[in-house]
Amino acid sequence: MRIAQVVASHGDGGLEKHVRELSRLLLDAGHHVVLVADPRFLADAPAGVEPVAMDFSRNRRNPFLLWAVYRALRDSRCDVIHAQANKAVAIVGALTHWLPAPTVGTLHNAKRDLAGYARLAHMITVSARLARDFPPGRASVVYNGLAAVAPQRRDLRAEFGFDTAPVLCAGGRLVEAKGFDLLLDAIDGLAINLLIVGEGPQRDALELRIARLSPPARVVLAGHRDDLQALLAAADAVVVASRREGFSYVFAEALLGGAPILSTDVPVANEILPPALIVPADAAALRGRLTALLADRAGWDAAMAEPRRFGATKLTLEAMRDGTIAVYRSLIGRN
């Protein structure tokens, strides 16, 4: 197949990671990938894609942008056009009646305005929760996939100066949605070492909160790290304290790495973990459940058996590739 991937953002977030990995998987499976993207995104694109540079800094309704994207997609002669996330979906949705191939868009996070997606032939969502926002049959769930990481023998206590208390790890951009403030309130005064991996605008506020923690709780803000998945795998447990998620990459990375997990009630943790490992986005709830789980670590580990089996089959790169290709083929057959 000739497949067009359209992405309007650039950077190193979960969306961009997904598009790069999916493009590489499609290339490895023998398909031709036309990547319509910002030049900064194309600088790190997988080798083998057909790059089409596009200035997506313009407003999504800009007629010159719409015309440029239309010409690029028309000339690409692709069998299917895949728009990734909201801005790309809005642009492709506005053009869909004039495009020569069926269109599909991936919804990566919960959004109030889904009008752009409704114009496309089909939708892919990264969680079952997001699929419920569309009429039956209009969306397919394809979980983001990751490469598995072997359990780590790294000594996080020695590496980060922790004591003998359990080492918990949490990761993500330091923003309100990720709930790190809730997690700090939850562990205040407990015998817990917490490693937070990530960077973002809440760093100063989190540092102030950490300075006010009661002992013996200890927290290290590690900043951005390229080895997050390995750190998650080496921790005694992982906590996802998010207030909102579309698909938690940290959860998926932790699951494939084998760590016990406690999560707030967000996708996709709430679709995979048993109820005992899901709590509201509330500091008191996190504290109470975390205390109970750390007192019964064997039981916590046993509760992870089924989620780990699910992750090993549904959250892999191969499962993501196969699920996406199945959607493409169904659209081409329907067209």
GROMACS .gro file of C-alpha atoms in nm:
model
  335
    1MET     CA    1   0.000   0.000   0.000
    2ARG     CA    2   0.091   0.364  -0.046
    3ILE     CA    3   0.005   0.533   0.284
    4ALA     CA    4   0.004   0.905   0.362
    5GLN     CA    5   0.070   1.005   0.723
    6VAL     CA    6  -0.024   1.365   0.804
    7VAL     CA    7   0.100   1.518   1.131
    8ALA     CA    8   0.086   1.891   1.206
    9SER     CA    9   0.291   1.897   1.528
   10HIS     CA   10   0.661   1.856   1.593
   11GLY     CA   11   0.867   1.764   1.895
   12ASP     CA   12   0.924   1.459   2.113
   13GLY     CA   13   0.585   1.396   2.275
   14GLY     CA   14   0.376   1.082   2.268
   15LEU     CA   15   0.200   1.178   1.943
   16GLU     CA   16   0.525   1.239   1.758
   17LYS     CA   17   0.675   0.919   1.899
   18HIS     CA   18   0.371   0.727   1.776
   19VAL     CA   19   0.390   0.865   1.421
   20ARG     CA   20   0.762   0.793   1.389
   21GLU     CA   21   0.722   0.437   1.517
   22LEU     CA   22   0.416   0.364   1.304
   23SER     CA   23   0.588   0.498   0.992
   24ARG     CA   24   0.891   0.279   1.057
   25LEU     CA   25   0.674  -0.029   1.116
   26LEU     CA   26   0.481   0.031   0.793
   27LEU     CA   27   0.806   0.069   0.600
   28ASP     CA   28   0.944  -0.252   0.751
   29ALA     CA   29   0.624  -0.431   0.647
   30GLY     CA   30   0.689  -0.335   0.285
   31HIS     CA   31   0.453  -0.038   0.248
   32HIS     CA   32   0.536   0.302   0.101
   33VAL     CA   33   0.493   0.590   0.346
   34VAL     CA   34   0.445   0.951   0.242
   35LEU     CA   35   0.499   1.170   0.548
   36VAL     CA   36   0.341   1.517   0.527
   37ALA     CA   37   0.486   1.707   0.822
   38ASP     CA   38   0.667   2.009   0.957
   39PRO     CA   39   1.033   2.023   0.842
   40ARG     CA   40   1.144   1.998   1.206
   41PHE     CA   41   0.953   1.671   1.242
   42LEU     CA   42   1.095   1.538   0.915
   43ALA     CA   43   1.449   1.595   1.041
   44ASP     CA   44   1.403   1.292   1.268
   45ALA     CA   45   1.175   1.089   1.041
   46PRO     CA   46   1.256   0.722   0.978
   47ALA     CA   47   1.482   0.655   0.684
   48GLY     CA   48   1.284   0.545   0.381
   49VAL     CA   49   0.978   0.768   0.413
   50GLU     CA   50   0.889   1.000   0.129
   51PRO     CA   51   0.904   1.339   0.303
   52VAL     CA   52   0.672   1.625   0.213
   53ALA     CA   53   0.758   1.940   0.409
   54MET     CA   54   0.460   2.152   0.510
   55ASP     CA   55   0.438   2.478   0.704
   56PHE     CA   56   0.178   2.378   0.962
   57SER     CA   57   0.239   2.692   1.170
   58ARG     CA   58  -0.044   2.855   0.973
   59ASN     CA   59  -0.403   2.845   1.096
   60ARG     CA   60  -0.586   2.524   1.011
   61ARG     CA   61  -0.841   2.727   0.811
   62ASN     CA   62  -0.576   2.912   0.612
   63PRO     CA   63  -0.670   2.863   0.243
   64PHE     CA   64  -0.307   2.852   0.134
   65LEU     CA   65  -0.233   2.576   0.384
   66LEU     CA   66  -0.543   2.381   0.279
   67TRP     CA   67  -0.447   2.413  -0.087
   68ALA     CA   68  -0.088   2.304  -0.018
   69VAL     CA   69  -0.200   1.997   0.179
   70TYR     CA   70  -0.457   1.910  -0.087
   71ARG     CA   71  -0.198   1.924  -0.364
   72ALA     CA   72   0.049   1.715  -0.163
   73LEU     CA   73  -0.210   1.444  -0.092
   74ARG     CA   74  -0.348   1.449  -0.446
   75ASP     CA   75   0.000   1.412  -0.594
   76SER     CA   76   0.101   1.141  -0.346
   77ARG     CA   77  -0.127   0.887  -0.521
   78CYS     CA   78  -0.180   0.709  -0.189
   79ASP     CA   79  -0.428   0.431  -0.121
   80VAL     CA   80  -0.520   0.567   0.222
   81ILE     CA   81  -0.466   0.898   0.405
   82HIS     CA   82  -0.409   0.889   0.782
   83ALA     CA   83  -0.437   1.214   0.980
   84GLN     CA   84  -0.279   1.213   1.324
   85ALA     CA   85  -0.449   1.419   1.599
   86ASN     CA   86  -0.666   1.727   1.592
   87LYS     CA   87  -0.505   1.983   1.363
   88ALA     CA   88  -0.417   1.729   1.094
   89VAL     CA   89  -0.767   1.579   1.125
   90ALA     CA   90  -0.931   1.923   1.089
   91ILE     CA   91  -0.730   1.992   0.772
   92VAL     CA   92  -0.783   1.651   0.612
   93GLY     CA   93  -1.148   1.655   0.719
   94ALA     CA   94  -1.201   1.987   0.540
   95LEU     CA   95  -1.052   1.835   0.223
   96THR     CA   96  -1.191   1.482   0.243
   97HIS     CA   97  -1.460   1.521  -0.027
   98TRP     CA   98  -1.194   1.620  -0.282
   99LEU     CA   99  -0.927   1.369  -0.185
  100PRO     CA  100  -0.874   1.063  -0.404
  101ALA     CA  101  -0.831   0.810  -0.121
  102PRO     CA  102  -1.023   0.710   0.194
  103THR     CA  103  -0.934   0.903   0.508
  104VAL     CA  104  -0.882   0.792   0.867
  105GLY     CA  105  -0.789   0.995   1.174
  106THR     CA  106  -0.643   0.893   1.508
  107LEU     CA  107  -0.780   1.049   1.826
  108HIS     CA  108  -0.501   1.052   2.084
  109ASN     CA  109  -0.673   1.242   2.369
  110ALA     CA  110  -1.024   1.325   2.486
  111LYS     CA  111  -1.163   1.628   2.300
  112ARG     CA  112  -1.492   1.815   2.319
  113ASP     CA  113  -1.503   1.909   1.950
  114LEU     CA  114  -1.495   1.600   1.729
  115ALA     CA  115  -1.646   1.761   1.420
  116GLY     CA  116  -1.330   1.713   1.216
  117TYR     CA  117  -1.323   1.342   1.290
  118ALA     CA  118  -1.686   1.302   1.183
  119ARG     CA  119  -1.592   1.412   0.829
  120LEU     CA  120  -1.346   1.127   0.786
  121ALA     CA  121  -1.430   0.780   0.661
  122HIS     CA  122  -1.321   0.617   0.988
  123MET     CA  123  -1.152   0.685   1.320
  124ILE     CA  124  -0.885   0.507   1.521
  125THR     CA  125  -0.875   0.568   1.896
  126VAL     CA  126  -0.594   0.474   2.133
  127SER     CA  127  -0.833   0.357   2.405
  128ALA     CA  128  -1.179   0.204   2.432
  129ARG     CA  129  -1.291   0.506   2.635
  130LEU     CA  130  -1.219   0.741   2.345
  131ALA     CA  131  -1.404   0.512   2.101
  132ARG     CA  132  -1.725   0.558   2.300
  133ASP     CA  133  -1.741   0.918   2.176
  134PHE     CA  134  -1.827   0.794   1.825
  135PRO     CA  135  -2.129   0.606   1.686
  136PRO     CA  136  -2.095   0.224   1.682
  137GLY     CA  137  -1.886   0.103   1.392
  138ARG     CA  138  -1.726   0.441   1.323
  139ALA     CA  139  -1.413   0.386   1.533
  140SER     CA  140  -1.161   0.109   1.586
  141VAL     CA  141  -0.948   0.077   1.898
  142VAL     CA  142  -0.577   0.034   1.825
  143TYR     CA  143  -0.363   0.069   2.135
  144ASN     CA  144  -0.028   0.242   2.103
  145GLY     CA  145   0.248  -0.015   2.097
  146LEU     CA  146   0.592  -0.025   2.254
  147ALA     CA  147   0.903  -0.234   2.240
  148ALA     CA  148   0.933  -0.458   2.544
  149VAL     CA  149   1.213  -0.389   2.791
  150ALA     CA  150   1.376  -0.667   2.992
  151PRO     CA  151   1.350  -0.633   3.373
  152GLN     CA  152   1.631  -0.408   3.495
  153ARG     CA  153   1.892  -0.492   3.754
  154ARG     CA  154   1.983  -0.125   3.808
  155ASP     CA  155   2.013  -0.014   4.168
  156LEU     CA  156   1.799   0.300   4.182
  157ARG     CA  157   1.883   0.348   4.550
  158ALA     CA  158   2.251   0.384   4.476
  159GLU     CA  159   2.193   0.579   4.155
  160PHE     CA  160   1.968   0.844   4.312
  161GLY     CA  161   2.076   0.843   4.676
  162PHE     CA  162   1.765   0.675   4.817
  163ASP     CA  163   1.746   0.482   5.144
  164THR     CA  164   1.611   0.130   5.194
  165ALA     CA  165   1.241   0.226   5.168
  166PRO     CA  166   1.047   0.119   4.854
  167VAL     CA  167   1.141   0.309   4.538
  168LEU     CA  168   0.841   0.428   4.336
  169CYS     CA  169   0.871   0.582   3.992
  170ALA     CA  170   0.638   0.820   3.808
  171GLY     CA  171   0.694   0.989   3.475
  172GLY     CA  172   0.558   1.238   3.229
  173ARG     CA  173   0.550   1.605   3.144
  174LEU     CA  174   0.540   1.819   3.458
  175VAL     CA  175   0.194   1.963   3.402
  176GLU     CA  176  -0.127   1.978   3.607
  177ALA     CA  177  -0.291   1.697   3.409
  178LYS     CA  178  -0.030   1.445   3.524
  179GLY     CA  179  -0.120   1.486   3.892
  180PHE     CA  180   0.229   1.491   4.041
  181ASP     CA  181   0.105   1.736   4.304
  182LEU     CA  182  -0.152   1.475   4.412
  183LEU     CA  183   0.118   1.212   4.434
  184LEU     CA  184   0.340   1.432   4.650
  185ASP     CA  185   0.050   1.497   4.887
  186ALA     CA  186  -0.019   1.121   4.894
  187ILE     CA  187   0.332   1.020   5.005
  188ASP     CA  188   0.392   1.307   5.249
  189GLY     CA  189   0.539   1.159   5.568
  190LEU     CA  190   0.547   0.800   5.436
  191ALA     CA  191   0.855   0.578   5.416
  192ILE     CA  192   0.872   0.603   5.037
  193ASN     CA  193   1.137   0.706   4.785
  194LEU     CA  194   0.983   0.866   4.477
  195LEU     CA  195   1.160   0.923   4.146
  196ILE     CA  196   0.977   1.161   3.910
  197VAL     CA  197   1.107   1.160   3.553
  198GLY     CA  198   1.010   1.442   3.320
  199GLU     CA  199   1.030   1.814   3.263
  200GLY     CA  200   0.772   2.088   3.232
  201PRO     CA  201   0.627   2.416   3.358
  202GLN     CA  202   0.528   2.282   3.702
  203ARG     CA  203   0.886   2.204   3.805
  204ASP     CA  204   0.923   2.511   4.031
  205ALA     CA  205   0.591   2.446   4.206
  206LEU     CA  206   0.677   2.079   4.256
  207GLU     CA  207   1.019   2.168   4.396
  208LEU     CA  208   0.853   2.395   4.652
  209ARG     CA  209   0.613   2.117   4.751
  210ILE     CA  210   0.898   1.867   4.780
  211ALA     CA  211   1.083   2.105   5.013
  212ARG     CA  212   0.783   2.099   5.248
  213LEU     CA  213   0.747   1.719   5.260
  214SER     CA  214   0.764   1.555   5.600
  215PRO     CA  215   1.024   1.282   5.646
  216PRO     CA  216   1.091   1.005   5.584
  217ALA     CA  217   0.945   1.065   5.233
  218ARG     CA  218   1.217   1.145   4.980
  219VAL     CA  219   1.168   1.268   4.622
  220VAL     CA  220   1.405   1.324   4.332
  221LEU     CA  221   1.301   1.523   4.025
  222ALA     CA  222   1.522   1.361   3.762
  223GLY     CA  223   1.424   1.584   3.469
  224HIS     CA  224   1.402   1.453   3.117
  225ARG     CA  225   1.567   1.113   3.070
  226ASP     CA  226   1.605   0.900   2.758
  227ASP     CA  227   1.595   0.585   2.973
  228LEU     CA  228   1.251   0.635   3.131
  229GLN     CA  229   1.127   0.289   3.035
  230ALA     CA  230   1.434   0.128   3.194
  231LEU     CA  231   1.388   0.334   3.512
  232LEU     CA  232   1.023   0.227   3.535
  233ALA     CA  233   1.126  -0.136   3.496
  234ALA     CA  234   1.386  -0.105   3.772
  235ALA     CA  235   1.151   0.054   4.027
  236ASP     CA  236   0.975  -0.140   4.303
  237ALA     CA  237   0.646  -0.001   4.169
  238VAL     CA  238   0.507   0.266   3.936
  239VAL     CA  239   0.232   0.517   4.014
  240VAL     CA  240   0.024   0.697   3.750
  241ALA     CA  241  -0.151   0.988   3.923
  242SER     CA  242  -0.294   1.161   3.615
  243ARG     CA  243  -0.611   1.365   3.623
  244ARG     CA  244  -0.659   1.320   3.245
  245GLU     CA  245  -0.514   1.091   2.979
  246GLY     CA  246  -0.595   0.971   2.629
  247PHE     CA  247  -0.335   0.695   2.637
  248SER     CA  248  -0.076   0.683   2.914
  249TYR     CA  249   0.257   0.586   2.758
  250VAL     CA  250   0.409   0.571   3.106
  251PHE     CA  251   0.153   0.312   3.207
  252ALA     CA  252   0.221   0.104   2.896
  253GLU     CA  253   0.597   0.130   2.942
  254ALA     CA  254   0.568   0.025   3.305
  255LEU     CA  255   0.342  -0.267   3.218
  256LEU     CA  256   0.578  -0.402   2.953
  257GLY     CA  257   0.869  -0.353   3.192
  258GLY     CA  258   0.703  -0.573   3.452
  259ALA     CA  259   0.663  -0.326   3.741
  260PRO     CA  260   0.359  -0.338   3.974
  261ILE     CA  261   0.135  -0.038   3.897
  262LEU     CA  262  -0.119   0.175   4.080
  263SER     CA  263  -0.314   0.420   3.865
  264THR     CA  264  -0.584   0.680   3.884
  265ASP     CA  265  -0.900   0.620   3.681
  266VAL     CA  266  -0.764   0.713   3.336
  267PRO     CA  267  -0.720   0.531   3.004
  268VAL     CA  268  -0.573   0.290   2.935
  269ALA     CA  269  -0.494   0.177   3.286
  270ASN     CA  270  -0.865   0.165   3.373
  271GLU     CA  271  -0.922  -0.072   3.078
  272ILE     CA  272  -0.647  -0.315   3.179
  273LEU     CA  273  -0.582  -0.310   3.554
  274PRO     CA  274  -0.819  -0.478   3.804
  275PRO     CA  275  -1.036  -0.244   4.018
  276ALA     CA  276  -0.808  -0.290   4.319
  277LEU     CA  277  -0.530  -0.109   4.134
  278ILE     CA  278  -0.742   0.187   4.021
  279VAL     CA  279  -0.819   0.485   4.246
  280PRO     CA  280  -0.978   0.829   4.199
  281ALA     CA  281  -0.750   1.125   4.122
  282ASP     CA  282  -0.740   1.215   4.491
  283ALA     CA  283  -0.442   1.234   4.726
  284ALA     CA  284  -0.618   1.057   5.014
  285ALA     CA  285  -0.731   0.771   4.790
  286LEU     CA  286  -0.381   0.732   4.645
  287ARG     CA  287  -0.227   0.735   4.992
  288GLY     CA  288  -0.464   0.476   5.136
  289ARG     CA  289  -0.433   0.231   4.846
  290LEU     CA  290  -0.059   0.276   4.814
  291THR     CA  291  -0.009   0.204   5.183
  292ALA     CA  292  -0.219  -0.112   5.158
  293LEU     CA  293  -0.042  -0.237   4.846
  294LEU     CA  294   0.306  -0.178   4.987
  295ALA     CA  295   0.202  -0.381   5.293
  296ASP     CA  296   0.111  -0.673   5.062
  297ARG     CA  297   0.360  -0.656   4.778
  298ALA     CA  298   0.314  -1.022   4.689
  299GLY     CA  299  -0.058  -0.963   4.645
  300TRP     CA  300   0.012  -0.652   4.437
  301ASP     CA  301   0.242  -0.849   4.210
  302ALA     CA  302  -0.013  -1.131   4.175
  303ALA     CA  303  -0.281  -0.879   4.072
  304MET     CA  304  -0.056  -0.777   3.782
  305ALA     CA  305  -0.049  -1.123   3.619
  306GLU     CA  306  -0.344  -1.074   3.383
  307PRO     CA  307  -0.253  -0.714   3.291
  308ARG     CA  308   0.098  -0.830   3.201
  309ARG     CA  309  -0.045  -1.099   2.972
  310PHE     CA  310  -0.266  -0.834   2.808
  311GLY     CA  311   0.029  -0.601   2.759
  312ALA     CA  312   0.243  -0.872   2.604
  313THR     CA  313  -0.015  -0.926   2.328
  314LYS     CA  314  -0.202  -0.596   2.286
  315LEU     CA  315   0.050  -0.321   2.365
  316THR     CA  316   0.330  -0.433   2.135
  317LEU     CA  317   0.454  -0.256   1.825
  318GLU     CA  318   0.346  -0.556   1.618
  319ALA     CA  319  -0.011  -0.539   1.751
  320MET     CA  320  -0.025  -0.165   1.675
  321ARG     CA  321   0.104  -0.223   1.321
  322ASP     CA  322  -0.134  -0.509   1.248
  323GLY     CA  323  -0.436  -0.329   1.392
  324THR     CA  324  -0.365  -0.015   1.190
  325ILE     CA  325  -0.307  -0.206   0.866
  326ALA     CA  326  -0.635  -0.394   0.920
  327VAL     CA  327  -0.817  -0.058   0.937
  328TYR     CA  328  -0.645   0.058   0.618
  329ARG     CA  329  -0.740  -0.258   0.431
  330SER     CA  330  -1.101  -0.237   0.542
  331LEU     CA  331  -1.124   0.121   0.417
  332ILE     CA  332  -0.962   0.041   0.083
  333GLY     CA  333  -1.197  -0.255   0.039
  334ARG     CA  334  -1.497  -0.039   0.127
  335ASN     CA  335  -1.382   0.231  -0.114
   0.00000   0.00000   0.00000
